[in-house]
mmCIF file of C-alpha atoms and ligand atoms in Angstrom:
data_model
loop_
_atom_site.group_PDB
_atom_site.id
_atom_site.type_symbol
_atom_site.label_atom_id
_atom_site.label_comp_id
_atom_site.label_asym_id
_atom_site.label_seq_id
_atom_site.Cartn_x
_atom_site.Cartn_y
_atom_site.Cartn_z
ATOM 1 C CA UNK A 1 -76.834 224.667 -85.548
ATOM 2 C CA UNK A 2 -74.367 227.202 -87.303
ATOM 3 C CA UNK A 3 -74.408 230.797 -86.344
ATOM 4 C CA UNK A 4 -75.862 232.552 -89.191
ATOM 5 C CA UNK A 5 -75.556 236.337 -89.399
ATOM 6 C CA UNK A 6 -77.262 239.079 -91.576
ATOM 7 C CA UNK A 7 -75.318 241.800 -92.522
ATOM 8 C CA UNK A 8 -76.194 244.517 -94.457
ATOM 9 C CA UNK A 9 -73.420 245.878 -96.436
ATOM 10 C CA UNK A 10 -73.534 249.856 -97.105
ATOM 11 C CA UNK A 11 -69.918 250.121 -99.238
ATOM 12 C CA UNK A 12 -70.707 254.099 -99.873
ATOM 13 C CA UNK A 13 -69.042 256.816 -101.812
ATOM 14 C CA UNK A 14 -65.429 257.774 -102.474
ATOM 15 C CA UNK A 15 -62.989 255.168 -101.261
ATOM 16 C CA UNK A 16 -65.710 253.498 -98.759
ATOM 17 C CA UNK A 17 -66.326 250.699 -101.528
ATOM 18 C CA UNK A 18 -62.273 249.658 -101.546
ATOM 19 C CA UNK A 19 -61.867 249.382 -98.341
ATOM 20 C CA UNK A 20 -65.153 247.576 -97.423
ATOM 21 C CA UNK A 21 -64.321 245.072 -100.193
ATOM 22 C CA UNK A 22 -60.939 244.323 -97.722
ATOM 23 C CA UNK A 23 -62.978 243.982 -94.342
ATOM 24 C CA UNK A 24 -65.079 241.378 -96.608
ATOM 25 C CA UNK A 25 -62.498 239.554 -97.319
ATOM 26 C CA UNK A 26 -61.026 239.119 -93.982
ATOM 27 C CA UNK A 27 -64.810 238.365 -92.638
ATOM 28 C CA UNK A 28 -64.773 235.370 -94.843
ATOM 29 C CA UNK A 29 -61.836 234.538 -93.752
ATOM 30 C CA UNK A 30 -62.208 234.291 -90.040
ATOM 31 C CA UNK A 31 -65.824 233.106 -90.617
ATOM 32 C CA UNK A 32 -64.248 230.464 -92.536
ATOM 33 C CA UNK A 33 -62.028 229.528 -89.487
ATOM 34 C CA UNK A 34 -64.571 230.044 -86.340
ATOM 35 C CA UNK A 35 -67.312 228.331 -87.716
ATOM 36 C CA UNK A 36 -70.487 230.758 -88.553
ATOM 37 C CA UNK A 37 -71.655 232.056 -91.338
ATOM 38 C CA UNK A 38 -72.243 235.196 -93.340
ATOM 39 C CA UNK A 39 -75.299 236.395 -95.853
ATOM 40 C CA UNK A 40 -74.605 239.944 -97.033
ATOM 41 C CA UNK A 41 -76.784 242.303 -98.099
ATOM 42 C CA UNK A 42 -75.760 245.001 -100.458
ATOM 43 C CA UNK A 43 -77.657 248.537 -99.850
ATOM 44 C CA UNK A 44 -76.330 250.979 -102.150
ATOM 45 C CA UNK A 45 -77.220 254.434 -100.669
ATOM 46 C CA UNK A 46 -74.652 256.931 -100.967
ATOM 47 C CA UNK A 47 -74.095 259.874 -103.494
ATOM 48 C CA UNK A 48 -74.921 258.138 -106.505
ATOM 49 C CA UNK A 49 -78.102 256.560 -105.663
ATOM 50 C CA UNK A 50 -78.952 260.119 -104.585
ATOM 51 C CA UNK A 51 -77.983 262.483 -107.684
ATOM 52 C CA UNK A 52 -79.331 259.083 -109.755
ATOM 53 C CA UNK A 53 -82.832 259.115 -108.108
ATOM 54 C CA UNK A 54 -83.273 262.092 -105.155
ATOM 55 C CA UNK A 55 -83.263 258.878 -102.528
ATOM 56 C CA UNK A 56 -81.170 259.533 -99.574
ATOM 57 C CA UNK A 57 -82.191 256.436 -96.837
ATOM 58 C CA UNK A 58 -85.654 255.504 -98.297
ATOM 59 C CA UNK A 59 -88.350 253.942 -95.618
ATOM 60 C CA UNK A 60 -88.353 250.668 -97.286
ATOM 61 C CA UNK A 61 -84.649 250.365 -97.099
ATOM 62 C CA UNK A 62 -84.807 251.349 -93.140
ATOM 63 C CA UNK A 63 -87.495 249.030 -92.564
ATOM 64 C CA UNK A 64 -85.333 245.995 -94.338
ATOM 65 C CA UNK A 65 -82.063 246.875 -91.970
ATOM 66 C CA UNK A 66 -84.079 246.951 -88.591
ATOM 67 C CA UNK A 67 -84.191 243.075 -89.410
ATOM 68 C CA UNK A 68 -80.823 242.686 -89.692
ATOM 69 C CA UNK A 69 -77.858 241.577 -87.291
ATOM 70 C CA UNK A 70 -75.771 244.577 -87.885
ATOM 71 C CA UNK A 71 -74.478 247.401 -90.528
ATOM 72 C CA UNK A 72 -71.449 247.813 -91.780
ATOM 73 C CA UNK A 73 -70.698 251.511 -93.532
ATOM 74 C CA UNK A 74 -67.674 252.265 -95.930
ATOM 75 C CA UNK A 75 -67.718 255.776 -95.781
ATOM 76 C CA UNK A 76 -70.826 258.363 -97.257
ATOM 77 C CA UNK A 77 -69.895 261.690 -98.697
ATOM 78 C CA UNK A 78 -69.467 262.803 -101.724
ATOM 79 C CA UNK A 79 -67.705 265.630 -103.948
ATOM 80 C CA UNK A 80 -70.903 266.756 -105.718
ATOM 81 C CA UNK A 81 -73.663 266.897 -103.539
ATOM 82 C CA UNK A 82 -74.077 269.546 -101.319
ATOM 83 C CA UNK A 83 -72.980 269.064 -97.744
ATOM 84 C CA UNK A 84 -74.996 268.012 -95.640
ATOM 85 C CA UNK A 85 -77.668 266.295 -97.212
ATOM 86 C CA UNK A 86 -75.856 263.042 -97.398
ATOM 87 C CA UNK A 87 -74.465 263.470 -93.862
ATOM 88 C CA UNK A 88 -78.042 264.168 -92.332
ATOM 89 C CA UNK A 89 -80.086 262.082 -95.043
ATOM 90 C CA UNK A 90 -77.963 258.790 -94.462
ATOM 91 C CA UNK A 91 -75.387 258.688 -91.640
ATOM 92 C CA UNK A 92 -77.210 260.764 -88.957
ATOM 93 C CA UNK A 93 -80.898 259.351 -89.993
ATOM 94 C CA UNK A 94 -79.347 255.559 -89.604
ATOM 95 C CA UNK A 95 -78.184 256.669 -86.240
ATOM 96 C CA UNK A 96 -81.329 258.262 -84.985
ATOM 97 C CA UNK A 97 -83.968 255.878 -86.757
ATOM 98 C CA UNK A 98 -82.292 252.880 -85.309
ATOM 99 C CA UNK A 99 -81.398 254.842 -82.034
ATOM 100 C CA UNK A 100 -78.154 253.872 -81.849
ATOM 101 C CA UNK A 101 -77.380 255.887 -78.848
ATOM 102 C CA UNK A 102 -73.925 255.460 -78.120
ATOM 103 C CA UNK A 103 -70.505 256.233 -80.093
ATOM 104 C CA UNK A 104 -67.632 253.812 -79.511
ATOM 105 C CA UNK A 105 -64.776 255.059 -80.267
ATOM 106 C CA UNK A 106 -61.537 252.815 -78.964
ATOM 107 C CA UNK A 107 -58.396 255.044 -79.053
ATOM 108 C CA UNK A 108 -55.781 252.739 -79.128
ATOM 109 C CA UNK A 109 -51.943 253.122 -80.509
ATOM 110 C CA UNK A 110 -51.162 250.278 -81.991
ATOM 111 C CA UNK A 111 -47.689 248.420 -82.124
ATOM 112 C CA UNK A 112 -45.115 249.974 -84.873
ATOM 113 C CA UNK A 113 -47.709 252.557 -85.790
ATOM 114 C CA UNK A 114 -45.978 256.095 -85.604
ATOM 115 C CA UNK A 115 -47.878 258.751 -83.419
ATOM 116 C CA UNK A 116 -47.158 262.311 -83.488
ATOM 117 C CA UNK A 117 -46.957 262.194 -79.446
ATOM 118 C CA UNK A 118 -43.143 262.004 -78.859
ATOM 119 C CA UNK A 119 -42.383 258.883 -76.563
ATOM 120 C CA UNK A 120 -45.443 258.200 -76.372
ATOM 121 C CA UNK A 121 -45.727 253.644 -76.294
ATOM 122 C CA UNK A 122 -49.386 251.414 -77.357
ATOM 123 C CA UNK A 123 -49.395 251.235 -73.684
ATOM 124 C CA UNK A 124 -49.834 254.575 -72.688
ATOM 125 C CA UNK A 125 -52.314 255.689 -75.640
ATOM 126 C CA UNK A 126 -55.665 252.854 -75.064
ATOM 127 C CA UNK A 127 -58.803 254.475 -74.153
ATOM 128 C CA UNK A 128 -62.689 254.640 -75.633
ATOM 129 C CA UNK A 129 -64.797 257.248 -75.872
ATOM 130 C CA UNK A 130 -68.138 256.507 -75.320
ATOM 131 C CA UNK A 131 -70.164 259.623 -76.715
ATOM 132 C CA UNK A 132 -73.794 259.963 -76.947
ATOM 133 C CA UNK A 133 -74.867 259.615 -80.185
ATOM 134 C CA UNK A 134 -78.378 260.403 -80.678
ATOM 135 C CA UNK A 135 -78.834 264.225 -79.206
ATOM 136 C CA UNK A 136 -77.283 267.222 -78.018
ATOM 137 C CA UNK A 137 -76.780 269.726 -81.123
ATOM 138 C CA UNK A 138 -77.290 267.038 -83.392
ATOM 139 C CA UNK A 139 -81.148 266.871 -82.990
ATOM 140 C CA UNK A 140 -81.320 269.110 -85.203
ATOM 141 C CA UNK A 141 -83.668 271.430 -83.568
ATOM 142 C CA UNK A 142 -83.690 275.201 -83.702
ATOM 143 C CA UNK A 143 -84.447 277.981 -86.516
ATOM 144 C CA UNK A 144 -83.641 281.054 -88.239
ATOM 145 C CA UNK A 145 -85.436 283.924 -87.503
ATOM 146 C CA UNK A 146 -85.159 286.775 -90.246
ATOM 147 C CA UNK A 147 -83.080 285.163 -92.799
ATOM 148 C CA UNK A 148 -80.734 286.580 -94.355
ATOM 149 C CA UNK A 149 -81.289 290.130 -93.493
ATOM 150 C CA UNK A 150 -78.769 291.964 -90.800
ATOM 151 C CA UNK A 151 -80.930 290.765 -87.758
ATOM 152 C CA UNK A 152 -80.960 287.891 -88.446
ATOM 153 C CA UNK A 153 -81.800 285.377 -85.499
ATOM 154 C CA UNK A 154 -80.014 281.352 -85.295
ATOM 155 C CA UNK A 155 -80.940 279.029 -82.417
ATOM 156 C CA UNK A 156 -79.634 275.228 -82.471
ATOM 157 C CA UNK A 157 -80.936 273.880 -79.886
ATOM 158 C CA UNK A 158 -78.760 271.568 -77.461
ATOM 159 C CA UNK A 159 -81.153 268.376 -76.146
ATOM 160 C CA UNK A 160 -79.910 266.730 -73.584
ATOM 161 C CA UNK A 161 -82.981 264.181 -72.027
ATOM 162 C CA UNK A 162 -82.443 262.540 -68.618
ATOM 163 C CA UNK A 163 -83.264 259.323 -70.340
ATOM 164 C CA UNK A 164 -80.600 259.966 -73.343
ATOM 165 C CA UNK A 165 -77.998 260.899 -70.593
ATOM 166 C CA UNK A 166 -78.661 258.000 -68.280
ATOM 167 C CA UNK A 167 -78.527 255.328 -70.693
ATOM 168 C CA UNK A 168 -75.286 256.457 -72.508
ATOM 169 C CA UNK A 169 -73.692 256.839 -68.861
ATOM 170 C CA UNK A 170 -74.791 253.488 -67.665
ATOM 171 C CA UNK A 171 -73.333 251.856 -71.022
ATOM 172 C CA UNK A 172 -70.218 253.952 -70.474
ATOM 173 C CA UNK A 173 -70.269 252.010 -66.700
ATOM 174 C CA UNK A 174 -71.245 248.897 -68.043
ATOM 175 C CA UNK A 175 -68.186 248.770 -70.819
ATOM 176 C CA UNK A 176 -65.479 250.061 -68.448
ATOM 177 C CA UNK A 177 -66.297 247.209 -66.239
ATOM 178 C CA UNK A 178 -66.607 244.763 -68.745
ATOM 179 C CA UNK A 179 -63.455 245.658 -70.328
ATOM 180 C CA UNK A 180 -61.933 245.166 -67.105
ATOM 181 C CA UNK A 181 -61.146 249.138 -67.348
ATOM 182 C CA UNK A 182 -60.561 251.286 -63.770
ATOM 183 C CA UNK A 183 -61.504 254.966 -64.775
ATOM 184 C CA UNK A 184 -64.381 256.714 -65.700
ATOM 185 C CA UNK A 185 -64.277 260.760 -67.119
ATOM 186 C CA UNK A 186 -67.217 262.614 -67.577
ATOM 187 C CA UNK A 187 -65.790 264.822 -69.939
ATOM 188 C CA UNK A 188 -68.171 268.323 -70.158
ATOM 189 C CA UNK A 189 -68.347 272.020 -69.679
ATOM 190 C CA UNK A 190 -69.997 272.506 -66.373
ATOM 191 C CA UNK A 191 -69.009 275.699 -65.948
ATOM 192 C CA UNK A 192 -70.709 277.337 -68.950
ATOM 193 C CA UNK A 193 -73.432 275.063 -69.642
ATOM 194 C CA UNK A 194 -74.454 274.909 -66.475
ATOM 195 C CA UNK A 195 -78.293 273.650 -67.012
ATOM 196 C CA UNK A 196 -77.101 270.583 -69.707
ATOM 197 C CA UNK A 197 -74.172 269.921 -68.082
ATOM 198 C CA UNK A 198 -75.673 269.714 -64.547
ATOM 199 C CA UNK A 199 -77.647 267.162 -65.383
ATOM 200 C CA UNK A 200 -75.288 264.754 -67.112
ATOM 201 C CA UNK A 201 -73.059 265.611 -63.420
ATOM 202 C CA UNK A 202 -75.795 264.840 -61.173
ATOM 203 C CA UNK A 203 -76.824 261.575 -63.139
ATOM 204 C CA UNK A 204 -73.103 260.549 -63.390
ATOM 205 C CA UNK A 205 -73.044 260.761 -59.653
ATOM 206 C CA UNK A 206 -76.298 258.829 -59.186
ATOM 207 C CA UNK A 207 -75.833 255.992 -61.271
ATOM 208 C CA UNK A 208 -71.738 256.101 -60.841
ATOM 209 C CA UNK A 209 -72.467 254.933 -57.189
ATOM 210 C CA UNK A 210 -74.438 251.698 -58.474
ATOM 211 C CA UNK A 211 -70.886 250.941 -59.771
ATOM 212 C CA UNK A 212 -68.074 251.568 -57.147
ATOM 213 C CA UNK A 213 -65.135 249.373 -58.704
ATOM 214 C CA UNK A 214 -65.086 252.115 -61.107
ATOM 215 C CA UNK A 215 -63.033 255.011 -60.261
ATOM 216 C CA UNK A 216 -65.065 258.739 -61.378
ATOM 217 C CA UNK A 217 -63.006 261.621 -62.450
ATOM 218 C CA UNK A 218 -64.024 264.618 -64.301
ATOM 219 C CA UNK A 219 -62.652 266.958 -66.981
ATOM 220 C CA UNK A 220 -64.017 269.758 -68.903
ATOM 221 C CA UNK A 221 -63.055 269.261 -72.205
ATOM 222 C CA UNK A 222 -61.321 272.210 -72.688
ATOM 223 C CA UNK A 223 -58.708 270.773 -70.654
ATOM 224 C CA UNK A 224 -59.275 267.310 -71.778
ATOM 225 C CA UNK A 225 -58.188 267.835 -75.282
ATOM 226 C CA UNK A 226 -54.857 269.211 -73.633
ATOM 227 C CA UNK A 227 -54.643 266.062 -71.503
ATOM 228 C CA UNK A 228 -54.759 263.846 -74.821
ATOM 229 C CA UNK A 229 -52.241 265.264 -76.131
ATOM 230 C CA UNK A 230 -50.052 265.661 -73.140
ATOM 231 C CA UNK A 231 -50.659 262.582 -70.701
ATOM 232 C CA UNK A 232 -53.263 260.233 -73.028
ATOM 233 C CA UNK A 233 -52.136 257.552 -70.133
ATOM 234 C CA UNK A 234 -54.611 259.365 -67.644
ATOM 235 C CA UNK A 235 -57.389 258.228 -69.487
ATOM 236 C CA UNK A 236 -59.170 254.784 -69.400
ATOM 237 C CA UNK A 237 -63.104 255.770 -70.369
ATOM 238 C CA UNK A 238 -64.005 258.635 -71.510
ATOM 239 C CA UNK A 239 -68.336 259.273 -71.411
ATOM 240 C CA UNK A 240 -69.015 262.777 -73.360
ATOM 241 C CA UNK A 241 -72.011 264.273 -75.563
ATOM 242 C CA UNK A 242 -72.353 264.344 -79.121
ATOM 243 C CA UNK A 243 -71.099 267.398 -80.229
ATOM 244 C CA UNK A 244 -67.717 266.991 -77.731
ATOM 245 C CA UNK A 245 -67.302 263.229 -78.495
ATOM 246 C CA UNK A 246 -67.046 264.230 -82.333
ATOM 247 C CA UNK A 247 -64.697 266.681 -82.457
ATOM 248 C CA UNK A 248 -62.540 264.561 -79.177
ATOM 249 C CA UNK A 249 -62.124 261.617 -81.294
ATOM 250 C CA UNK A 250 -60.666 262.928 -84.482
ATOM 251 C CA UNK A 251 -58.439 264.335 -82.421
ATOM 252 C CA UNK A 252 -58.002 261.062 -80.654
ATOM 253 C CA UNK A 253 -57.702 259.687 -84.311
ATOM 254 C CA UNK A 254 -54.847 261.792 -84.986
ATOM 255 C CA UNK A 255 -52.549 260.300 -81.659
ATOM 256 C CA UNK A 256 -53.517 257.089 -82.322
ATOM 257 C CA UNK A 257 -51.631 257.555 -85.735
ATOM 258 C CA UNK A 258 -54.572 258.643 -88.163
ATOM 259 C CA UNK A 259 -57.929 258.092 -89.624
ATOM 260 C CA UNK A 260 -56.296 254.720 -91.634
ATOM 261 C CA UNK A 261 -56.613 252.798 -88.669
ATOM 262 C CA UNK A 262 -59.725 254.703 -86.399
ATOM 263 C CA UNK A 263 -63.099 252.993 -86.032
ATOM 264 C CA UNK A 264 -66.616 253.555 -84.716
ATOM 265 C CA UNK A 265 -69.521 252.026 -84.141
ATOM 266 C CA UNK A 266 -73.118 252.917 -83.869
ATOM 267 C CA UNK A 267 -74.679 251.004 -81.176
ATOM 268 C CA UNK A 268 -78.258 250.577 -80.031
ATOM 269 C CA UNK A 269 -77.726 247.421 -77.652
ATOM 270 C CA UNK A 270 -81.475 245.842 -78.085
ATOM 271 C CA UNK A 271 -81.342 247.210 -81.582
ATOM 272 C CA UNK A 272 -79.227 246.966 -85.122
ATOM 273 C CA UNK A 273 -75.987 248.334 -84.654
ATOM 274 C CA UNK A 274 -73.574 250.036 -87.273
ATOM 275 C CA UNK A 275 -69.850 249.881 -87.370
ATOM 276 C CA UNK A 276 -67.711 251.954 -89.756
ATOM 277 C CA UNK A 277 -64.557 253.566 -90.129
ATOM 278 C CA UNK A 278 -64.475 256.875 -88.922
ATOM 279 C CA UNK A 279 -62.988 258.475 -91.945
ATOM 280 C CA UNK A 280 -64.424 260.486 -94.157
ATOM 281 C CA UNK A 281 -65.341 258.933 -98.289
ATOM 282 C CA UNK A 282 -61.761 260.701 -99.135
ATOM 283 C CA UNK A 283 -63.007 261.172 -102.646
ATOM 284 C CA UNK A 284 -59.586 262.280 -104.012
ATOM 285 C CA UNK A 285 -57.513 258.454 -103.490
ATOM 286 C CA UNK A 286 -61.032 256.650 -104.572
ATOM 287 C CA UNK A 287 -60.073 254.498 -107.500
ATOM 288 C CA UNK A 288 -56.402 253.929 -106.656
ATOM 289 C CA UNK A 289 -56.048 251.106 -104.244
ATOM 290 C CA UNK A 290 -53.614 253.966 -101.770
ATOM 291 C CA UNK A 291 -56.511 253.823 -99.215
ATOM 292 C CA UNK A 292 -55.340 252.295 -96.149
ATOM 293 C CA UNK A 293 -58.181 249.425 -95.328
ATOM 294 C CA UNK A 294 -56.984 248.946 -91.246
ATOM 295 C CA UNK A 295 -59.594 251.094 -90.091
ATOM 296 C CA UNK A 296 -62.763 249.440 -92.316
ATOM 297 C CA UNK A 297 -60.712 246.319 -90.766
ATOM 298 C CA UNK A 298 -60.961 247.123 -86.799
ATOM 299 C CA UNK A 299 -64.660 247.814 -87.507
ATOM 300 C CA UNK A 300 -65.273 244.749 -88.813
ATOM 301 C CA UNK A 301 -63.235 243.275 -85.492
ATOM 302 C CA UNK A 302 -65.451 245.300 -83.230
ATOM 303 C CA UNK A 303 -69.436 244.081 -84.853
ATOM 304 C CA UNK A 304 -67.770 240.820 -84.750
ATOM 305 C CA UNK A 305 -67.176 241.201 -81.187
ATOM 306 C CA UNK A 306 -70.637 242.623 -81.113
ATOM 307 C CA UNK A 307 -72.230 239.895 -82.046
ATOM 308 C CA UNK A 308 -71.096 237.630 -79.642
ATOM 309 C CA UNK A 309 -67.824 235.630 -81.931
ATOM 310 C CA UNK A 310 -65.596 237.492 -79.278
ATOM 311 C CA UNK A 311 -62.693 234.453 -80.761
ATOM 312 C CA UNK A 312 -62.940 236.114 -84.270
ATOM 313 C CA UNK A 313 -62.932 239.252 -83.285
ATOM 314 C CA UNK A 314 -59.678 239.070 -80.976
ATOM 315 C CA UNK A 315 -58.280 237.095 -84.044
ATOM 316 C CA UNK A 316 -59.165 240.002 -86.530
ATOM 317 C CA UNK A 317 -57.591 242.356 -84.120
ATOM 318 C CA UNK A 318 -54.287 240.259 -83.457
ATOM 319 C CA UNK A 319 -53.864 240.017 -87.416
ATOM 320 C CA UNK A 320 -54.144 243.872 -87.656
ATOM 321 C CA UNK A 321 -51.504 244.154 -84.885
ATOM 322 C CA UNK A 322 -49.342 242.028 -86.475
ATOM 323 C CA UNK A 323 -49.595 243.655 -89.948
ATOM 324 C CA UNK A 324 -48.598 247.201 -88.248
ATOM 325 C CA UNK A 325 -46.338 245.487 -86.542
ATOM 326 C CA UNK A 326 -43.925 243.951 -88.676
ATOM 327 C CA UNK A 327 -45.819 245.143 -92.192
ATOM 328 C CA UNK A 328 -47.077 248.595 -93.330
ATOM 329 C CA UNK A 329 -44.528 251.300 -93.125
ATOM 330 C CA UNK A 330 -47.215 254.121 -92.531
ATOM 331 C CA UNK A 331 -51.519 254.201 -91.890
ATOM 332 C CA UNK A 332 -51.380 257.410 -94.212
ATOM 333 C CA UNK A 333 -52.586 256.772 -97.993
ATOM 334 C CA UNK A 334 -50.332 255.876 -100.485
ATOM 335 C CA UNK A 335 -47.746 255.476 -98.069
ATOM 336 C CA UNK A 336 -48.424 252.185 -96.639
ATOM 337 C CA UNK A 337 -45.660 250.326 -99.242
ATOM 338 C CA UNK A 338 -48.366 248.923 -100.316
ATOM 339 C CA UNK A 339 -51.765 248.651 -101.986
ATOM 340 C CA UNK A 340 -55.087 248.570 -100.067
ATOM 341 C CA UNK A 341 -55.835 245.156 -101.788
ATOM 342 C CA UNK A 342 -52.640 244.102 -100.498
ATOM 343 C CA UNK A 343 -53.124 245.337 -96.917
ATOM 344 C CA UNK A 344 -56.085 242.985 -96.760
ATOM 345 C CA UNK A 345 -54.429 240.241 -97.853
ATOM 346 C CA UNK A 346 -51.561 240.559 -95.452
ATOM 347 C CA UNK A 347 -54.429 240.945 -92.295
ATOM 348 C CA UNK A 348 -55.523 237.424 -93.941
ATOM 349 C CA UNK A 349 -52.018 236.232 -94.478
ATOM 350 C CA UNK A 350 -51.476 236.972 -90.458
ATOM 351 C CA UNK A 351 -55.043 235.825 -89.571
ATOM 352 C CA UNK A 352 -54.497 232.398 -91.071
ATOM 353 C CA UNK A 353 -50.673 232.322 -89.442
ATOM 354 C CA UNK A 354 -52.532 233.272 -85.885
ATOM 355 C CA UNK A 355 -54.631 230.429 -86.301
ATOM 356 C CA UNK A 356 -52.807 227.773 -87.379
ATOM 357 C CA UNK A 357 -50.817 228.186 -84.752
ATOM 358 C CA UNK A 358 -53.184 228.379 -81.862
ATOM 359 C CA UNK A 359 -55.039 224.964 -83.449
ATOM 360 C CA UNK A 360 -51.564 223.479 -82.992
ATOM 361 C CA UNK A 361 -50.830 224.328 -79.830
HETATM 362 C C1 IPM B 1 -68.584 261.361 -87.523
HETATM 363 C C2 IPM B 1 -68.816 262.369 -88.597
HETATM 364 C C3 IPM B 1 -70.291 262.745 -88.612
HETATM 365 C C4 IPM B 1 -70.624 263.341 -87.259
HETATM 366 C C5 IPM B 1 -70.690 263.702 -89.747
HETATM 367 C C6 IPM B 1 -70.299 263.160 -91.105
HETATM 368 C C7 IPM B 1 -72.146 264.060 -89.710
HETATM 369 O O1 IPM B 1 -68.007 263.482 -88.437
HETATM 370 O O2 IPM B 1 -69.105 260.242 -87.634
HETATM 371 O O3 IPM B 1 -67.879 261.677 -86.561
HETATM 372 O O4 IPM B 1 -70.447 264.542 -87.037
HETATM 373 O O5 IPM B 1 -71.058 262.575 -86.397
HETATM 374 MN MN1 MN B 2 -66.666 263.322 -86.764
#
């Protein structure tokens, strides 16, 4: 029987609609090629739906996706609404309602891409960061206390459960192993938080020892930022919180050559998973085909590799190699030397090449 998938399709504000249009078009292709199939299902929540109608992520709409194989997010975000509402309404709500509890974020430089660490080769910048994605300051908890007036009181509260912390380790454990990785850093800030931050030590002690190919190391992040910039070789894995694993992978972003080619994904491994490009809805190139598509591209490579078609997924990700390669001058928008239309094509172009010649071999 054919592999059928379900995928609902959430193209978003700004320039998330253009370059979700591209990782379509390459899905067909190497669907196409490997043999499954593909029913897509629109959702259009985003800015418009919500200055149209008040709707940010309505029930019925959550209910539909927790039926489906997987999500796949342009980019939400936009210009007119007030910050915020959007981000916690949509993005963070799909995260926490589906409980998609860990971050992947791959940091990986690849071939002819230009990355502002000098010398620095695709070998020696290839790490993920595996960051909790469901608590810590994101759950939103805490108050104000005498608004607005001069004593005024703000708490955010950081959650950190054992449970939350011991699942996002063991997947961190799981991946490095199956990725055939060595290295595992707990990346934290042990000496300050010394109550949260004790107990993501003393449970990546307990369940690191259930795993003793992998080799543990530690870095507060402080210093780990530093280390990404000066020796990103060191790193292999890289299992952080919330808060930390945000702001560590735009940086990681940045040395892998930019947000044009940075992805994500949203995973809940029993659950529905999301997978987006990291990148913000860039409001200002929406409309004019200079947004680069590479990113919305290696997202599409990684919930294809999700799901199981590892063979499509590797192919998706050879293609994209081969188009920074030998293709795009630069990942930054409007520089690319060409159009984000045309990117896609060119990932298809080298898709079809990659496959042609590995039937005839
Ligand atoms: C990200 C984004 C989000 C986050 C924002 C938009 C809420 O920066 O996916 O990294 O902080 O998680
Ligand atoms: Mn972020």
């Amino acid at each position: 029987m054919e592999r059928t998938y379900k995928i609902a399709v959430i193209a978003g504000d700004g320039t998330g609609p253009e370059v979700i249009r591209e990782g379509l078009k390459v899905l067909d292709a190497v669907s196409d090629r490997c043999g499954f199939s593909v029913e897509r299902i629109p959702y259009d929540l985003g800015g418009e739906r919500y200055l149209k109608t008040g709707e940010t992520l309505p029930d019925s709409v959550l209910s539909e996706l927790k039926r489906l194989s997987a999500i796949y997010l342009g980019a939400i975000g936009h210009p007119e609404v007030k910050p915020g509402i959007l981000e916690q309404g949509i993005l963070l709500k799909l995260r926490f309602e589906l409980d998609q509890y860990i971050n992947l974020r791959p940091v990986k430089l690849y071939p002819g891409v230009w990355t502002p660490l000098k010398d620095k080769t695709p070998e020696q910048i290839d790490f993920v960061v595996v960051r909790e994605n469901t608590e810590g300051l994101y759950a939103g908890i805490g108050g104000n206390f005498k608004k607005g007036t001069p004593d005024e009181v703000a708490v955010q509260m950081d959650v950190n459960t054992r449970k939350g912390v011991e699942r996002c380790i063991r997947y961190a454990c799981e991946l490095t192993r199956s990725q055939g990785r060595k290295k595992l850093t707990l990346c934290a800030k042990t000496n300050v938080l010394t109550y949260a931050h004790d107990l993501w030590t003393r449970v990546f002690e307990e369940v690191g020892k259930e795993y003793p190919d992998i080799s543990r190391d530690y870095s507060h992040v402080d210093a780990l930022v530093m280390w990404m910039v000066k020796s990103p070789e060191v790193f292999d894995v890289i299992v952080t919180n919330n808060l930390f694993g945000d702001i560590i992978t735009d940086l990681g972003a940045m040395i892998q050559g930019g947000l044009g080619i940075a992805a994500g994904a949203n995973i809940n491994p029993k659950g529905v998973s999301m997978f987006e490009p990291i990148g913000g809805s860039a409001p200002k190139y929406a409309g004019q085909g200079a947004i680069n598509p590479l990113a919305a591209i290696v997202a599409l490579s990684m919930m294809l590799d999700h799901l199981g078609e590892r063979e499509a997924a590797g192919l998706v990700e050879e293609a994209v190699k081969r188009v920074t390669a030998t293709k795009v001058k630069s990942l930054a928008a409007g520089k690319m030397g060409y159009t984000t239309s045309e990117v896609g094509d060119l990932v298809v172009e080298a898709l079809r090449a990659d496959a042609a010649q590995k039937t005839s071999l």
